[in-house]
Short mmCIF file of C-alpha atoms in Angstrom, two decimals:
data_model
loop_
_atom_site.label_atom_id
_atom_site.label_comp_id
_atom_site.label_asym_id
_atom_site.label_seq_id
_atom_site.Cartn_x
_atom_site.Cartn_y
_atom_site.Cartn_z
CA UNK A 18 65.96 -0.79 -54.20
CA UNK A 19 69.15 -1.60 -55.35
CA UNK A 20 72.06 1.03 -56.57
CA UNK A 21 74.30 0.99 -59.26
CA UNK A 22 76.62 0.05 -56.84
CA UNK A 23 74.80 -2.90 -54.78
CA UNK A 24 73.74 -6.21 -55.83
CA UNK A 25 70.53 -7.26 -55.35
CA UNK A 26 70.18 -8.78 -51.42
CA UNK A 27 72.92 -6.63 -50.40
CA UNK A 28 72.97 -3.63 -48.33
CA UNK A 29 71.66 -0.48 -50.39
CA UNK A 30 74.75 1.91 -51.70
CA UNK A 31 76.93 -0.73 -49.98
CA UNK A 32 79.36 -3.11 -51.99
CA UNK A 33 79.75 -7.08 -49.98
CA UNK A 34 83.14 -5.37 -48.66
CA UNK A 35 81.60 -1.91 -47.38
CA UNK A 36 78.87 -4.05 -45.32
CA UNK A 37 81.04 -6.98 -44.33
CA UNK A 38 83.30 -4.27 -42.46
CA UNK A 39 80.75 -1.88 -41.51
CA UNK A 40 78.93 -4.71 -39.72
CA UNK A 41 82.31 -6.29 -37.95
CA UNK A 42 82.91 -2.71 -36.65
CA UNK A 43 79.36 -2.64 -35.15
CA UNK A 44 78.67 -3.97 -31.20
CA UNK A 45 75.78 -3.99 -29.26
CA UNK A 46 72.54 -1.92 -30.02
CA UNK A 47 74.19 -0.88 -33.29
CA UNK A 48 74.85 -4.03 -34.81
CA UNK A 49 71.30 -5.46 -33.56
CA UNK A 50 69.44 -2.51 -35.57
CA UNK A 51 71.49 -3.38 -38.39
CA UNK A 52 71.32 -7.11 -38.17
CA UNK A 53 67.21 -6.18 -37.97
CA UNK A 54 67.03 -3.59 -40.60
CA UNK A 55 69.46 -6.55 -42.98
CA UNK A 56 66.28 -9.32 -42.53
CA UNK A 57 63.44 -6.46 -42.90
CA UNK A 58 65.17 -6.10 -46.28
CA UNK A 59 65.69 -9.70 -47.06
CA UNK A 60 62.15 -10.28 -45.75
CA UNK A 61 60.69 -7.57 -48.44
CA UNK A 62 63.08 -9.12 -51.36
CA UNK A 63 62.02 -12.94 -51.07
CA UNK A 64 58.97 -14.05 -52.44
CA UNK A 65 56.82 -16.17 -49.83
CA UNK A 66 56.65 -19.76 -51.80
CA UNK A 67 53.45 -20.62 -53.09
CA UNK A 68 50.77 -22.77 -51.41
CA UNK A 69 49.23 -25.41 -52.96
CA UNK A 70 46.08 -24.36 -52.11
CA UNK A 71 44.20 -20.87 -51.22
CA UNK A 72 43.22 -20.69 -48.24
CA UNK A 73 39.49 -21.44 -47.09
CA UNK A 74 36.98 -18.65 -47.85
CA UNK A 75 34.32 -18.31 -45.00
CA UNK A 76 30.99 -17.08 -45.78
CA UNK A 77 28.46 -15.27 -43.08
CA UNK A 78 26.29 -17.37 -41.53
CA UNK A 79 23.01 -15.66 -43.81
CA UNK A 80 24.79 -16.14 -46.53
CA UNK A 81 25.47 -20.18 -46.10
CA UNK A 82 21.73 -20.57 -45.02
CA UNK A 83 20.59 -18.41 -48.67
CA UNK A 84 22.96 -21.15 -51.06
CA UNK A 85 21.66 -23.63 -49.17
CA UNK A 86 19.45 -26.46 -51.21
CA UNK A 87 20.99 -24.83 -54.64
CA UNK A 88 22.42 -26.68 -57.27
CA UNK A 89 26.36 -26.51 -57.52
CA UNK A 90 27.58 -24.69 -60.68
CA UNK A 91 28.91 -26.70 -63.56
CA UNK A 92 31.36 -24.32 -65.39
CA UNK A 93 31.78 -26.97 -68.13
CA UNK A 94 28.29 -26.77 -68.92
CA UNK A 95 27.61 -26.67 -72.98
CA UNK A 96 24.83 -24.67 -72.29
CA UNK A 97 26.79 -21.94 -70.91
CA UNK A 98 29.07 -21.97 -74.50
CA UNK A 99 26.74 -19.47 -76.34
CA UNK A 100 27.46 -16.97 -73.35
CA UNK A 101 31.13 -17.88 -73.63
CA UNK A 102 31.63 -17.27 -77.36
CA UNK A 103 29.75 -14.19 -76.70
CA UNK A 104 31.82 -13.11 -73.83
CA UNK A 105 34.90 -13.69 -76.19
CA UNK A 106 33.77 -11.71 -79.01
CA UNK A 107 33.28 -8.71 -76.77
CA UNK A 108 36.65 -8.75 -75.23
CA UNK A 109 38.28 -9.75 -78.43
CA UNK A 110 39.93 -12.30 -77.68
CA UNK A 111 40.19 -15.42 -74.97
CA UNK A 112 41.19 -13.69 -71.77
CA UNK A 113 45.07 -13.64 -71.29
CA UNK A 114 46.45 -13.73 -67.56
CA UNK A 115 43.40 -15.39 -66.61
CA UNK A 116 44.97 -18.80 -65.52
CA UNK A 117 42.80 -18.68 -61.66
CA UNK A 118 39.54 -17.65 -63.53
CA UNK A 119 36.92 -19.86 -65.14
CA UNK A 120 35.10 -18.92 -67.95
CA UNK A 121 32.14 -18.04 -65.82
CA UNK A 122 34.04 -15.16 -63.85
CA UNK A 123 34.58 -13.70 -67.73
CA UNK A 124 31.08 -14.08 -68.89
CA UNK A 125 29.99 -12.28 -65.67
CA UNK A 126 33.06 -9.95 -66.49
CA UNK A 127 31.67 -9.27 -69.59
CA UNK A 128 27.79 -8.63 -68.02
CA UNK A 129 29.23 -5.97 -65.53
CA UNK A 130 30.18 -3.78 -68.07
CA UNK A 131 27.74 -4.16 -70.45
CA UNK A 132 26.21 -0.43 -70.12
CA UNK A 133 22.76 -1.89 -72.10
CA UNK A 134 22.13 -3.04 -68.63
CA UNK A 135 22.53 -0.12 -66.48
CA UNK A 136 24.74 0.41 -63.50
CA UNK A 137 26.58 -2.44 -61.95
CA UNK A 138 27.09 -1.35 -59.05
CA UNK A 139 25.24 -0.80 -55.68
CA UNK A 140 23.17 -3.58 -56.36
CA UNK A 141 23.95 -7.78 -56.46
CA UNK A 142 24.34 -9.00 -60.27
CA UNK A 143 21.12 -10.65 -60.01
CA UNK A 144 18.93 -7.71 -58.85
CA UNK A 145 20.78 -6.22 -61.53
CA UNK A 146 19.63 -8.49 -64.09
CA UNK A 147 16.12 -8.47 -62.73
CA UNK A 148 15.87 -4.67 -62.94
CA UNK A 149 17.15 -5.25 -66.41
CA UNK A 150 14.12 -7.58 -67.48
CA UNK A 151 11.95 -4.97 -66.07
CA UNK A 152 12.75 -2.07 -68.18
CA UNK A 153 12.57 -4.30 -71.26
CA UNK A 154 15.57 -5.32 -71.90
CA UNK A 155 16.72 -9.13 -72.58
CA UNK A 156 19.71 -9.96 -70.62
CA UNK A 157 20.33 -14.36 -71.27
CA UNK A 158 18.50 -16.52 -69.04
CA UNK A 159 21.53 -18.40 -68.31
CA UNK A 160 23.17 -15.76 -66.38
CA UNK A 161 20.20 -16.10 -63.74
CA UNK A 162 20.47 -19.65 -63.70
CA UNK A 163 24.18 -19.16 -62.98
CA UNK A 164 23.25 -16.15 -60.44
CA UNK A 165 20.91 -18.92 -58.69
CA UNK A 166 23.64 -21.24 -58.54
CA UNK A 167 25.16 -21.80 -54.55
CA UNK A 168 28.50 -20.28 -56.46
CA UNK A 169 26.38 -17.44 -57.19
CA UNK A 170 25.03 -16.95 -54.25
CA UNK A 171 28.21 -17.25 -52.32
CA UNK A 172 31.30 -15.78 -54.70
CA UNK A 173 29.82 -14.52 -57.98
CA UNK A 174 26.82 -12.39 -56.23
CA UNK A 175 28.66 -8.64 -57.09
CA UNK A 176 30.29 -7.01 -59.88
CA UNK A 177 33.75 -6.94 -60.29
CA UNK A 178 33.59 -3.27 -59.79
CA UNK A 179 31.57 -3.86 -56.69
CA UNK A 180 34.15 -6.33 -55.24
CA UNK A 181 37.09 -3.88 -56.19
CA UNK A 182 35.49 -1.54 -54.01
CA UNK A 183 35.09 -3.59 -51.11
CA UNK A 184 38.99 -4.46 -51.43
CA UNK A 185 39.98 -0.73 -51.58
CA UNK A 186 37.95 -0.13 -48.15
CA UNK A 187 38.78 -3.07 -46.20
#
């Protein structure tokens, strides 16, 4: 973190002068730990450039054979719109630093933590919606058609809280 009296990718507490001398002054072991501890520092300041894609997400073997024979997802799909304007009106608004997410990740968003369903988590979304439809409830038919989907089978299966978990612990 810089001081008041460094510039960002200086030294810390040291002005371009103070290091540039400190450093000449330095030999052998000294000036190696300093010339390592100077490109940890750099290393933690830059900002790794962005890819152009993200990387390849591999799937367990069970999991490939289960989506397999499914119909892809079509996130375009009009007949998913009712379940969009929906998902809107309970958030608010359109999502806002949601530029990587489709509109199905909010609608499913929006499912998680509707408490009319019960819990969210412990359980995949679709079990969830299944144990919904058994206690009498009507959650939309086309969240089950989208929870059939290989997508979500492979990366829409658990609730957001669910996945957060499984972050934390990893």
């Amino acid at each position: 973190m810089p001081t008041s009296r460094s510039k960002p990718g200086q030294a810390l507490g040291l002005t371009s002068a103070k290091a540039r001398s400190s450093i000449a002054r330095a030999s052998g072991k000294r000036a190696a730990k300093i010339d390592q501890a100077a490109k940890a520092v750099q290393a933690a300041v830059e900002v790794p450039p962005k890819t152009a894609e993200p990387p390849a997400r591999t799937y367990p073997p069970a999991l490939l054979k289960q989506a397999e024979g499914r119909p892809t997802l079509d996130t375009e799909s009009a007949k998913y719109d009712a379940l969009w304007e929906h998902a809107k009106k309970t958030m608010g608004m359109e999502p806002i630093h949601a530029a990587s997410t489709n509109r199905i990740e909010h609608i499913l968003r929006v499912f998680d933590m509707d408490p009319t369903y019960g819990p969210c988590m412990g359980m995949t979304r679709l079990e969830r919606w299944q144990r919904a439809k058994d206690i009498g409830e009507d959650p939309p038919d086309e969240l089950r058609e989208i929870l059939l989907t290989r997508e979500g089978i492979l990366d829409f299966q658990y609730s957001v809280l669910d996945q957060s978990a499984s972050i934390a612990v990893a």
